[in-house]
Short mmCIF file of C-alpha atoms in Angstrom, two decimals:
data_model
loop_
_atom_site.label_atom_id
_atom_site.label_comp_id
_atom_site.label_asym_id
_atom_site.label_seq_id
_atom_site.Cartn_x
_atom_site.Cartn_y
_atom_site.Cartn_z
CA MET N 168 18.17 0.85 -2.31
CA ASP N 169 18.37 2.86 0.98
CA THR N 170 15.47 5.26 2.08
CA ASP N 171 16.23 8.18 3.54
CA LYS N 172 13.91 9.71 6.27
CA ASP N 173 13.04 12.74 7.94
CA ASN N 174 13.53 12.83 11.54
CA ALA N 175 10.63 13.74 13.82
CA SER N 176 10.58 15.18 17.70
CA LEU N 177 8.32 15.12 20.23
CA GLY N 178 8.14 17.81 22.66
CA GLN N 179 6.82 18.26 26.00
CA ASN N 180 4.84 20.92 27.93
CA THR N 181 7.03 23.21 29.70
CA ASN N 182 4.67 25.63 31.23
CA PRO N 183 2.11 23.54 33.14
CA ASP N 184 -1.49 24.94 34.21
CA PRO N 185 -0.77 26.22 37.86
CA THR N 186 -4.21 26.02 38.33
CA THR N 187 -3.98 22.21 38.48
CA SER N 188 -4.80 20.35 41.71
CA PRO N 189 -3.53 17.10 43.46
CA GLY N 190 -4.52 14.12 41.55
CA ASP N 191 -5.51 16.18 38.01
CA VAL N 192 -2.86 15.08 35.02
CA VAL N 193 -1.61 17.94 32.67
CA PRO N 194 -1.11 16.16 29.42
CA THR N 195 1.83 17.32 27.48
CA ALA N 196 1.71 18.29 23.96
CA SER N 197 3.20 17.14 21.36
CA HIS N 198 4.81 18.41 17.93
CA ILE N 199 6.17 17.65 14.91
CA ALA N 200 9.76 19.03 13.84
CA ASN N 201 10.31 17.85 10.00
CA ASN N 202 13.26 18.72 8.76
CA ALA N 203 13.16 20.72 5.34
CA ILE N 204 14.33 18.84 2.16
CA PHE N 205 17.92 19.88 1.87
CA SER N 206 19.39 21.77 -0.54
CA SER N 207 23.22 21.84 -1.78
CA SER N 208 23.90 24.74 1.33
CA ASP N 209 21.46 23.12 3.92
CA LEU N 210 21.06 19.31 4.69
CA PRO N 211 18.85 18.21 7.31
CA THR N 212 20.13 17.32 10.56
CA ALA N 213 19.10 14.27 12.43
CA THR N 214 16.55 14.63 15.49
CA PRO N 215 15.91 11.32 17.49
CA ALA N 216 12.25 11.28 18.43
CA THR N 217 11.19 10.73 21.57
CA ALA N 218 8.01 10.17 23.24
CA PRO N 219 6.89 12.00 26.64
CA LEU N 220 6.62 9.03 30.02
CA PRO N 221 3.59 8.53 31.59
CA THR N 222 5.92 9.63 34.48
CA ASP N 223 6.81 13.17 33.12
CA PRO N 224 9.04 14.73 35.78
CA LEU N 225 8.17 18.10 34.60
CA HIS N 226 4.19 17.12 35.39
CA PRO N 227 4.25 14.67 38.41
CA ILE N 228 1.44 13.48 39.68
CA GLN N 229 1.21 15.13 43.25
CA THR N 230 1.31 13.25 45.89
CA VAL N 231 0.82 13.80 50.09
CA GLY N 232 0.84 11.15 52.70
CA SER N 233 3.84 8.97 54.61
CA GLY N 234 6.37 10.46 52.44
CA ARG N 235 6.58 6.97 50.16
CA GLY N 236 5.36 8.41 47.51
CA ASP N 237 1.35 7.47 47.53
CA VAL N 238 -1.34 9.39 45.57
CA TRP N 239 -3.10 11.66 47.11
CA ILE N 240 -6.42 9.52 48.47
CA ASN N 241 -9.22 10.87 50.45
CA LYS N 242 -9.77 7.99 53.18
CA GLY N 243 -12.94 8.51 53.59
CA ASN N 244 -13.97 8.29 50.29
CA ASN N 245 -12.23 5.39 47.90
CA SER N 246 -14.38 6.26 45.03
CA ASN N 247 -11.88 9.44 44.62
CA LYS N 248 -9.25 6.59 43.32
CA LYS N 249 -10.90 6.84 39.86
CA PRO N 250 -10.16 9.82 38.66
CA LEU N 251 -6.28 9.21 39.15
CA ILE N 252 -6.99 6.40 37.14
CA ILE N 253 -9.30 8.05 34.35
CA GLY N 254 -6.29 10.76 34.20
CA ALA N 255 -3.51 7.85 34.01
CA ILE N 256 -5.21 6.53 31.16
CA ILE N 257 -5.64 9.95 29.59
CA LEU N 258 -2.13 10.42 29.90
CA ALA N 259 -1.26 7.34 28.25
CA ALA N 260 -3.64 7.96 25.70
CA VAL N 261 -2.38 10.87 24.75
CA ALA N 262 1.16 9.62 24.75
CA LEU N 263 0.15 6.96 22.35
CA VAL N 264 -2.00 9.12 19.95
CA GLY N 265 1.42 11.41 19.92
CA ILE N 266 3.52 8.70 19.07
CA ILE N 267 1.07 7.15 16.17
CA THR N 268 0.79 10.61 15.10
CA ALA N 269 4.69 11.19 15.04
CA VAL N 270 4.87 7.72 12.94
CA LEU N 271 1.96 8.60 10.22
CA LEU N 272 3.73 11.98 9.65
CA LEU N 273 7.49 10.20 9.51
CA SER N 274 5.45 7.75 7.18
CA ASN N 275 4.20 9.98 4.68
CA SER N 276 7.69 12.21 4.94
CA GLN N 277 9.21 9.47 3.94
CA THR N 278 6.90 8.35 0.64
CA ASP N 279 7.61 12.64 0.02
CA GLU N 280 11.07 12.81 0.46
CA PRO N 281 12.65 11.23 -2.28
CA ALA N 282 11.09 13.40 -4.98
CA SER N 283 13.36 15.99 -4.17
CA ILE N 284 16.17 13.85 -2.68
CA VAL N 285 19.57 13.70 -4.94
CA GLY N 286 21.20 10.52 -5.85
CA LYS N 287 18.29 8.21 -5.75
CA ILE N 288 15.31 7.38 -8.23
CA SER N 289 12.44 9.49 -7.22
CA PRO N 290 9.12 7.94 -8.29
CA ALA N 291 7.29 10.83 -7.36
CA ILE N 292 8.98 13.31 -9.90
CA ILE N 293 9.04 10.39 -12.95
CA PHE N 294 5.47 9.27 -12.53
CA ASP N 295 3.75 12.21 -11.50
CA GLU N 296 0.24 12.13 -13.04
CA THR N 297 -0.48 15.51 -12.73
CA ALA N 298 2.45 16.20 -15.06
CA PRO N 299 1.15 17.80 -18.15
CA ILE N 300 1.51 15.92 -21.47
CA PRO N 301 3.20 17.32 -24.52
CA ILE N 302 1.47 16.81 -27.58
CA GLU N 303 2.10 18.18 -31.53
CA ALA N 304 -0.36 20.68 -33.00
CA ASP N 305 0.13 22.05 -36.22
CA ASN N 306 3.64 20.62 -36.52
CA ASN N 307 4.44 22.38 -33.40
CA TYR N 308 4.48 20.91 -29.85
CA GLY N 309 3.27 22.08 -26.61
CA TYR N 310 1.53 20.52 -23.45
CA ILE N 311 -1.74 19.87 -22.44
CA SER N 312 -3.30 18.91 -19.64
CA PRO N 313 -3.72 15.16 -17.80
CA GLU N 314 -6.83 15.75 -16.53
CA ASP N 315 -9.24 16.88 -19.18
CA GLY N 316 -6.74 17.39 -22.25
CA SER N 317 -6.89 21.06 -22.37
CA GLU N 318 -4.23 23.54 -23.63
CA VAL N 319 -1.60 24.55 -20.65
CA ILE N 320 1.10 25.65 -23.02
CA ASN N 321 0.23 26.57 -26.54
CA ALA N 322 2.38 24.56 -29.44
CA ARG N 323 5.15 26.96 -30.24
CA PHE N 324 7.99 24.64 -29.73
CA LEU N 325 10.07 22.53 -32.47
CA SER N 326 10.32 19.82 -29.98
CA ALA N 327 9.27 19.24 -26.65
CA GLU N 328 9.84 16.27 -23.73
CA ARG N 329 8.45 15.29 -20.53
CA PHE N 330 7.94 17.06 -17.90
CA TYR N 331 10.06 15.72 -14.89
CA GLY N 332 8.65 17.50 -11.69
CA GLU N 333 8.24 21.50 -12.67
CA TYR N 334 10.48 21.43 -15.37
CA ALA N 335 10.30 19.78 -19.03
CA VAL N 336 13.50 20.84 -22.00
CA VAL N 337 12.02 22.52 -25.49
CA LYS N 338 13.87 23.40 -28.35
CA THR N 339 12.61 26.22 -31.08
CA GLY N 340 14.11 26.35 -34.67
CA SER N 341 13.27 24.40 -37.47
CA VAL N 342 13.99 21.32 -38.16
CA GLY N 343 17.35 20.08 -38.74
CA ASN N 344 18.56 24.02 -37.35
CA VAL N 345 17.68 24.20 -33.46
CA SER N 346 18.20 27.58 -32.54
CA LYS N 347 17.79 27.69 -29.06
CA THR N 348 17.52 24.72 -26.05
CA LEU N 349 15.36 26.00 -23.09
CA ILE N 350 13.87 24.71 -19.91
CA ILE N 351 10.51 26.00 -18.95
CA ASN N 352 8.37 25.49 -16.01
CA ARG N 353 4.47 24.63 -15.95
CA ALA N 354 3.54 28.33 -16.97
CA GLY N 355 5.75 28.03 -19.74
CA GLU N 356 8.34 30.52 -18.85
CA THR N 357 11.86 30.16 -19.90
CA VAL N 358 14.14 29.70 -16.64
CA PHE N 359 17.26 28.85 -18.60
CA SER N 360 18.14 28.87 -22.37
CA PHE N 361 21.15 27.72 -24.59
CA ASP N 362 22.00 28.41 -28.17
CA GLY N 363 21.95 25.45 -30.25
CA ASP N 364 20.95 22.11 -29.67
CA ASN N 365 22.42 21.27 -26.33
CA SER N 366 22.47 17.82 -25.36
CA ALA N 367 24.49 18.66 -21.97
CA THR N 368 20.78 19.29 -20.86
CA TYR N 369 18.73 16.98 -19.47
CA TYR N 370 16.98 15.37 -16.65
CA ASP N 371 19.27 12.61 -14.94
CA THR N 372 16.43 9.77 -13.79
CA GLU N 373 19.02 7.57 -12.08
CA ASN N 374 20.11 10.47 -9.77
CA ASN N 375 17.09 12.61 -9.32
CA LEU N 376 19.19 16.28 -10.75
CA TRP N 377 18.63 18.13 -13.56
CA ILE N 378 21.91 18.59 -15.26
CA VAL N 379 21.72 22.38 -17.08
CA ASP N 380 24.21 22.95 -19.59
CA GLY N 381 26.53 19.91 -18.09
CA ASP N 382 26.23 21.36 -14.34
CA ALA N 383 24.23 19.33 -11.29
CA HIS N 384 21.05 21.26 -10.07
CA ASN N 385 18.27 19.98 -7.66
CA VAL N 386 14.63 19.14 -8.70
CA GLU N 387 14.03 22.90 -7.23
CA MET N 388 16.70 23.80 -10.00
CA GLN N 389 19.05 25.31 -7.13
CA LYS N 390 22.89 24.82 -8.26
CA LEU N 391 24.84 22.59 -6.25
CA SER N 392 28.03 23.56 -7.14
CA PRO N 393 29.17 27.72 -5.94
CA GLU N 394 29.17 30.06 -8.50
CA ASN N 395 31.10 30.11 -11.35
CA THR N 396 31.94 26.59 -11.09
CA ILE N 397 30.53 23.48 -13.01
CA GLY N 398 29.19 20.45 -10.58
CA GLN N 399 29.46 17.31 -11.84
CA TYR N 400 27.50 14.27 -9.75
CA ILE N 401 30.11 11.73 -8.96
CA GLY N 402 27.54 8.97 -7.35
CA ASN N 403 27.59 8.19 -3.51
CA ASP N 404 26.87 12.03 -2.57
CA TYR N 405 30.07 13.29 -3.88
CA LEU N 406 30.44 16.16 -6.70
CA LEU N 407 33.48 16.88 -8.57
CA VAL N 408 33.94 20.66 -8.73
CA MET N 409 35.67 22.19 -11.47
CA GLU N 410 36.38 26.35 -10.89
CA GLU N 411 35.83 27.99 -14.59
CA SER N 412 38.63 30.59 -15.52
CA HIS N 413 39.47 32.43 -18.66
CA VAL N 414 42.60 33.06 -20.51
CA THR N 415 42.91 35.41 -23.43
CA ASP N 416 45.40 34.43 -26.65
CA ASN N 417 45.17 37.28 -29.23
CA LYS N 418 45.80 34.18 -31.89
CA GLN N 419 43.33 32.00 -33.45
CA GLY N 420 42.24 28.71 -32.06
CA THR N 421 39.91 26.40 -31.59
CA ALA N 422 38.40 24.01 -28.51
CA THR N 423 41.44 23.81 -25.93
CA ASP N 424 42.38 20.08 -25.29
CA ASP N 425 42.31 20.07 -21.28
CA GLY N 426 38.45 19.85 -21.68
CA GLY N 427 37.19 23.79 -21.53
CA SER N 428 36.15 25.79 -24.56
CA SER N 429 36.76 28.77 -26.88
CA SER N 430 35.04 31.93 -27.46
CA GLN N 431 35.94 34.61 -29.53
CA THR N 432 36.77 37.86 -27.59
CA ASP N 433 35.73 41.51 -28.73
CA ASP N 434 39.36 42.12 -29.54
CA GLY N 435 39.72 39.62 -31.94
CA GLY N 436 41.57 37.45 -29.71
CA GLU N 437 40.60 33.97 -28.43
CA GLN N 438 39.08 33.47 -24.98
CA SER N 439 39.77 29.92 -23.61
CA SER N 440 37.64 28.94 -20.85
CA THR N 441 39.06 25.96 -18.90
CA TYR N 442 38.28 23.81 -16.31
CA SER N 443 40.99 23.95 -13.52
CA ASP N 444 41.89 23.34 -9.77
CA GLY N 445 38.91 20.78 -10.13
CA TYR N 446 38.13 19.19 -6.18
CA ILE N 447 35.70 16.44 -4.78
CA ALA N 448 32.85 17.39 -2.39
CA ASN N 449 30.25 16.17 -0.44
CA LEU N 450 26.68 17.78 -0.80
CA ASP N 451 27.21 20.25 1.92
CA GLY N 452 30.23 21.68 0.11
CA ILE N 453 33.08 20.50 2.04
CA LYS N 454 35.76 19.95 0.03
CA VAL N 455 37.40 16.23 0.87
CA TYR N 456 40.04 16.26 -2.26
CA SER N 457 41.86 19.00 -4.26
CA CYS N 458 43.70 18.00 -7.84
CA ASP N 459 45.53 20.36 -9.99
CA GLY N 460 44.44 21.11 -12.79
CA TYR N 461 41.83 19.29 -14.96
CA CYS N 462 40.54 16.25 -13.68
CA SER N 463 37.74 13.54 -13.94
CA ALA N 464 36.46 11.42 -11.33
CA TYR N 465 33.63 8.95 -10.15
CA THR N 466 33.08 6.88 -6.81
CA THR N 467 32.72 3.22 -5.81
CA VAL N 468 32.10 1.68 -2.56
CA PHE N 469 34.09 -1.25 -1.07
CA ASP N 470 33.72 -2.82 2.52
CA GLY N 471 31.34 0.68 3.09
CA THR N 472 33.57 2.89 2.23
CA THR N 473 33.46 5.33 -0.66
CA TYR N 474 36.37 5.95 -2.70
CA ALA N 475 36.87 8.11 -5.88
CA VAL N 476 38.95 7.02 -8.29
CA VAL N 477 40.41 10.38 -9.67
CA ARG N 478 42.19 10.90 -13.48
CA ILE N 479 44.50 13.78 -13.64
CA TRP N 480 44.53 14.86 -17.68
CA GLY N 481 47.72 13.77 -18.67
CA GLU N 482 49.49 12.70 -15.52
CA SER N 483 48.14 9.93 -13.18
CA SER N 484 44.94 8.55 -11.69
CA GLN N 485 44.58 7.85 -7.86
CA ILE N 486 42.23 6.36 -5.76
CA ILE N 487 41.24 8.28 -3.07
CA ASN N 488 39.66 7.04 0.68
CA LEU N 489 36.94 9.87 0.71
CA THR N 490 36.35 9.34 4.75
CA ASN N 491 39.65 10.31 5.28
CA SER N 492 40.94 12.31 2.20
CA GLU N 493 44.12 9.68 2.23
CA THR N 494 45.21 8.44 -1.37
CA ILE N 495 45.62 4.69 -1.25
CA TYR N 496 47.14 4.29 -4.51
CA THR N 497 48.72 5.95 -7.85
CA THR N 498 49.43 4.82 -10.92
CA HIS N 499 50.58 6.95 -14.25
CA GLY N 500 48.25 4.79 -16.00
CA THR N 501 44.14 4.51 -16.34
CA ILE N 502 41.79 3.21 -13.93
CA SER N 503 37.95 2.18 -15.03
CA LEU N 504 34.95 0.24 -13.53
CA GLN N 505 33.79 -2.41 -15.47
CA ASP N 506 30.98 -5.21 -13.57
CA ASP N 507 31.89 -4.12 -9.58
CA ASN N 508 35.66 -4.57 -10.74
CA LEU N 509 38.69 -2.03 -10.76
CA ILE N 510 40.77 -2.33 -14.17
CA GLU N 511 44.30 -1.03 -14.36
CA ARG N 512 45.44 -0.49 -17.69
CA ALA N 513 49.40 1.00 -17.94
CA ASP N 514 52.13 0.45 -20.27
CA ASP N 515 49.78 -1.71 -22.86
CA THR N 516 49.20 -3.97 -20.16
CA THR N 517 45.97 -4.85 -18.02
CA LYS N 518 45.53 -6.25 -14.25
CA TYR N 519 42.68 -6.63 -12.10
CA ILE N 520 42.73 -4.95 -9.23
CA LYS N 521 40.64 -4.05 -5.74
CA ILE N 522 40.40 -2.53 -2.74
CA GLN N 523 40.80 -4.59 0.41
CA ASN N 524 41.29 -3.04 4.01
CA ASN N 525 42.02 0.24 2.58
CA GLN N 526 44.90 -1.31 0.49
CA VAL N 527 44.95 -1.68 -3.20
CA THR N 528 45.70 -5.47 -3.72
CA ASN N 529 46.05 -7.40 -7.21
CA LEU N 530 43.75 -10.27 -8.83
CA MET N 531 44.80 -12.73 -10.78
CA GLN N 532 41.38 -12.93 -12.37
CA PRO N 533 38.11 -10.47 -12.24
CA GLU N 534 35.75 -11.55 -9.13
CA ALA N 535 32.52 -12.84 -10.50
CA THR N 536 30.05 -10.29 -10.13
CA VAL N 537 25.99 -11.05 -9.32
CA THR N 538 23.52 -8.75 -11.42
CA THR N 539 20.32 -8.49 -9.40
CA ILE N 540 16.61 -8.52 -10.86
CA SER N 541 15.31 -4.87 -12.10
CA ASN N 542 19.61 -3.76 -10.49
CA ALA N 543 17.69 -3.98 -6.66
CA GLY N 544 20.02 -5.63 -5.35
CA GLU N 545 17.79 -8.18 -3.51
CA TYR N 546 17.22 -11.12 -5.95
CA ILE N 547 18.62 -13.13 -8.87
CA ILE N 548 17.36 -15.11 -11.37
CA GLU N 549 18.55 -18.63 -12.39
CA PRO N 550 18.26 -20.89 -15.49
CA CYS N 551 17.29 -24.26 -13.96
CA LYS N 552 16.36 -27.52 -16.06
CA LYS N 553 14.38 -27.95 -18.98
CA SER N 554 15.00 -24.44 -19.96
CA LYS N 555 13.27 -23.28 -17.06
CA TYR N 556 13.87 -20.04 -14.54
CA THR N 557 14.33 -20.17 -10.52
CA ILE N 558 14.16 -16.97 -8.54
CA LYS N 559 16.31 -17.15 -5.91
CA THR N 560 17.71 -14.23 -2.73
CA ILE N 561 20.86 -13.07 -3.16
CA ASP N 562 21.83 -15.48 -0.47
CA GLY N 563 21.00 -18.33 -2.12
CA ALA N 564 17.63 -19.26 -0.66
CA THR N 565 14.75 -20.52 -3.35
CA VAL N 566 12.12 -18.03 -4.26
CA SER N 567 9.97 -19.97 -6.78
CA ASP N 568 10.25 -23.15 -8.21
CA CYS N 569 11.48 -24.37 -11.47
CA ASP N 570 8.93 -24.01 -13.88
CA ILE N 571 9.39 -20.20 -15.07
CA ASP N 572 9.24 -19.68 -18.57
CA ASP N 573 9.75 -17.01 -19.34
CA TYR N 574 10.21 -13.22 -16.89
CA TYR N 575 10.19 -9.37 -17.37
CA GLU N 576 12.49 -7.32 -15.76
CA LEU N 577 10.93 -3.66 -14.60
CA SER N 578 12.92 -0.45 -15.22
CA PRO N 579 14.82 0.46 -12.09
CA SER N 580 12.48 2.87 -11.60
CA LEU N 581 9.52 1.33 -12.27
CA TYR N 582 10.33 -1.27 -10.15
CA VAL N 583 11.38 1.28 -6.93
CA ALA N 584 7.99 3.01 -7.67
CA TYR N 585 6.22 -0.18 -7.56
CA ARG N 586 7.97 -1.12 -3.82
CA ALA N 587 7.24 1.93 -2.01
CA ASP N 588 3.36 2.04 -3.18
CA PHE N 589 2.58 -1.45 -2.50
CA ALA N 590 5.53 -2.84 -0.14
CA LYS N 591 5.89 -5.87 -3.14
CA SER N 592 9.44 -7.01 -5.01
CA PRO N 593 7.69 -7.16 -8.47
CA ILE N 594 9.00 -9.35 -11.95
CA LEU N 595 6.77 -10.56 -14.33
CA ILE N 596 7.02 -13.92 -15.23
CA ILE N 597 5.54 -16.33 -17.60
CA ARG N 598 3.83 -19.49 -16.78
CA GLY N 599 2.44 -22.14 -19.43
CA GLU N 600 -0.10 -19.85 -21.13
CA GLU N 601 -0.17 -16.66 -18.22
CA LEU N 602 1.67 -13.47 -17.95
CA GLN N 603 1.68 -13.35 -14.31
CA LEU N 604 3.27 -10.25 -11.57
CA PHE N 605 5.25 -12.14 -8.97
CA ASP N 606 6.15 -10.83 -5.42
CA MET N 607 9.51 -12.02 -4.76
CA ASN N 608 8.94 -11.05 -1.07
CA SER N 609 6.00 -13.32 -0.33
CA ALA N 610 6.36 -15.39 -3.39
CA GLN N 611 3.31 -15.32 -4.58
CA VAL N 612 1.30 -13.94 -7.59
CA VAL N 613 -0.15 -10.38 -7.14
CA LYS N 614 -1.89 -10.76 -10.17
CA THR N 615 -2.70 -12.73 -13.74
CA TYR N 616 -2.88 -10.99 -16.85
CA ASN N 617 -4.19 -12.94 -20.57
CA GLY N 618 -0.90 -12.76 -22.77
CA GLN N 619 2.75 -13.92 -22.90
CA ASP N 620 4.35 -10.52 -24.60
CA VAL N 621 5.27 -7.06 -22.41
CA LEU N 622 6.25 -3.90 -24.37
CA MET N 623 7.34 -1.74 -22.01
CA PHE N 624 8.50 1.72 -22.12
CA ASP N 625 11.33 4.01 -20.61
CA ASP N 626 10.19 5.74 -17.12
CA SER N 627 6.68 4.21 -17.80
CA PRO N 628 4.27 2.51 -15.70
CA PHE N 629 2.56 1.15 -19.08
CA LEU N 630 2.81 -2.34 -20.15
CA HIS N 631 1.62 -3.37 -23.77
CA ILE N 632 0.56 -7.13 -23.29
CA GLN N 633 -0.13 -8.99 -26.36
CA ASP N 634 -1.91 -12.61 -26.04
CA LEU N 635 -0.34 -14.44 -28.98
CA SER N 636 -2.82 -17.47 -28.95
CA ASN N 637 -5.59 -14.93 -30.65
CA SER N 638 -4.13 -11.69 -30.92
CA GLU N 639 -5.66 -9.61 -28.61
CA SER N 640 -3.77 -6.62 -26.30
CA GLN N 641 -4.01 -4.45 -23.68
CA VAL N 642 -2.83 -1.90 -22.03
CA CYS N 643 -2.47 -1.62 -18.17
CA ASN N 644 -0.98 0.14 -15.42
CA LEU N 645 0.95 -1.56 -13.14
CA LEU N 646 0.55 1.86 -10.55
CA SER N 647 -2.78 1.85 -10.10
CA LYS N 648 -4.45 1.37 -7.71
CA SER N 649 -8.14 0.90 -8.57
CA ASP N 650 -8.79 -2.56 -10.56
CA GLU N 651 -11.23 -0.76 -12.64
CA GLU N 652 -8.27 1.65 -13.60
CA SER N 653 -5.55 -0.93 -14.02
CA CYS N 654 -6.23 -2.46 -17.74
CA MET N 655 -7.74 -1.49 -20.95
CA SER N 656 -8.54 -3.87 -23.79
CA LEU N 657 -7.63 -2.28 -27.34
CA GLY N 658 -9.02 -5.52 -28.90
CA ASP N 659 -7.39 -7.64 -31.56
CA GLU N 660 -6.79 -4.75 -34.03
CA ASN N 661 -3.16 -3.98 -34.93
CA LYS N 662 -2.53 -0.52 -32.88
CA THR N 663 0.74 1.29 -31.94
CA VAL N 664 0.98 2.03 -28.29
CA ASP N 665 3.52 4.20 -26.51
CA GLY N 666 3.65 5.33 -23.08
CA GLY N 667 4.92 8.46 -20.75
CA GLY N 668 5.56 8.71 -17.06
CA ASP N 669 1.79 9.77 -16.89
CA TYR N 670 0.08 9.07 -20.09
CA PHE N 671 0.09 6.54 -23.02
CA THR N 672 -0.56 6.78 -26.95
CA VAL N 673 -2.91 4.59 -29.18
CA THR N 674 -2.34 5.00 -33.04
CA ASP N 675 -5.27 3.40 -34.80
CA GLY N 676 -5.50 3.93 -38.74
CA GLY N 677 -2.95 6.84 -38.14
CA ILE N 678 -4.64 8.83 -35.87
CA GLU N 679 -3.09 9.04 -32.23
CA HIS N 680 -5.51 8.95 -29.22
CA ILE N 681 -4.21 10.30 -25.69
CA TYR N 682 -4.92 8.40 -22.77
CA ASN N 683 -4.14 9.44 -18.96
CA ALA N 684 -2.70 7.34 -16.36
CA LYS N 685 -6.84 6.31 -15.22
CA LEU N 686 -6.97 5.60 -18.78
CA LYS N 687 -9.39 7.98 -19.48
CA GLU N 688 -8.73 9.24 -23.20
CA ILE N 689 -8.23 13.27 -22.96
CA ARG N 690 -7.45 13.66 -26.90
#
């Protein structure tokens, strides 16, 4: 996975102290110019990082003498060289400190940036240990603090989903009859409200987006497409934008065939809300392709170039080079993407096609695809002799011996989070009676657990590990940086475990216990 970087620039002092004397060194001041996380209309501009050289032309070491650039020296006392040497050392030290500071700040910005960036998994959002925890109380749902279990949003909802960043989806009404779907903030205030059970409102964990009634917003709840449009994220930093139009018809009607919806007007007529004049735009808002009428699209990358596959409903399918807006292929059939292969279906025939050198060619059969561990694109696992497994790089280099009995891949979000926190590429493997956390980068075992069976949870750092030899089990936080707070024994009793982003629950004898990320029971 690519990592997007903030850029920093080092500034130089352009106003030297006029009181300096020959041989004095004026250190340059440095600063860091951090780019703000972009919104749909404000993307960061890359600024190269440059460090001031010791021979700063704005602050030259003043010289006198023979005209050969000699440094001013009092020949009567050679000890006057010392201030010059010391000054040079100070100047070098200042420059070095500035560079180190820039690197450290840049490193921090790289850690923070994925919290807001569109199109990538954001561990900071998914595994936020400060997020309020949903809880049931008196047949309603509210939220408690992850620190001490105190109430932060009172239980008044029919259902409550976990927080992603500053927002969560809740519903009101009664069982079997949802009256409202709401997006609330951490203060419990309503940000968006929709009638009924709105399934088109949710957080997209793969792309770090809020989908609000089908419309893409970033994690600050800023709309990515213009007003009176619906923006659908289609991957690789592109949106499909559909402009909304309303047509009033005095006849009674139903939902429109072109993907629009209908609503009743005051005069008894039917107002159809349809989406037309669709176009593809980048996250800067620049249009790169327009389609007449209702269309759908997705993106794919071949040879480093991003292409859009567009379906204009009732007419044709097209493949568009989004770099230059060129249409390179048109068919009256459909084009779908399956395991990195493009499949064209037209006139009761199916064929595989491929984009190569900006042209579409036919394939006799689909090309073999490689599924990488945790979809991270780095390593693969293959069966080998005697029902064992081995790990290899994507290029075929062997990482582990043929001695793995079984394995568990981490979810993509947990893999990304662990790699970001610990600079390792993790997989859980079983060798004999041991469960091992294995780093594929170094081919080393990071940690060994007592157990052979693992239960993992969606977008959660917690593992429920069971030892099949004695029925004992434990819960471990894979992202914990403290050994004391990494695992908790559950004994040998039959207990039910469920995990969230910053908490997990243990149900024992019908009683639910809630623990935070530090394995502390808070309720």
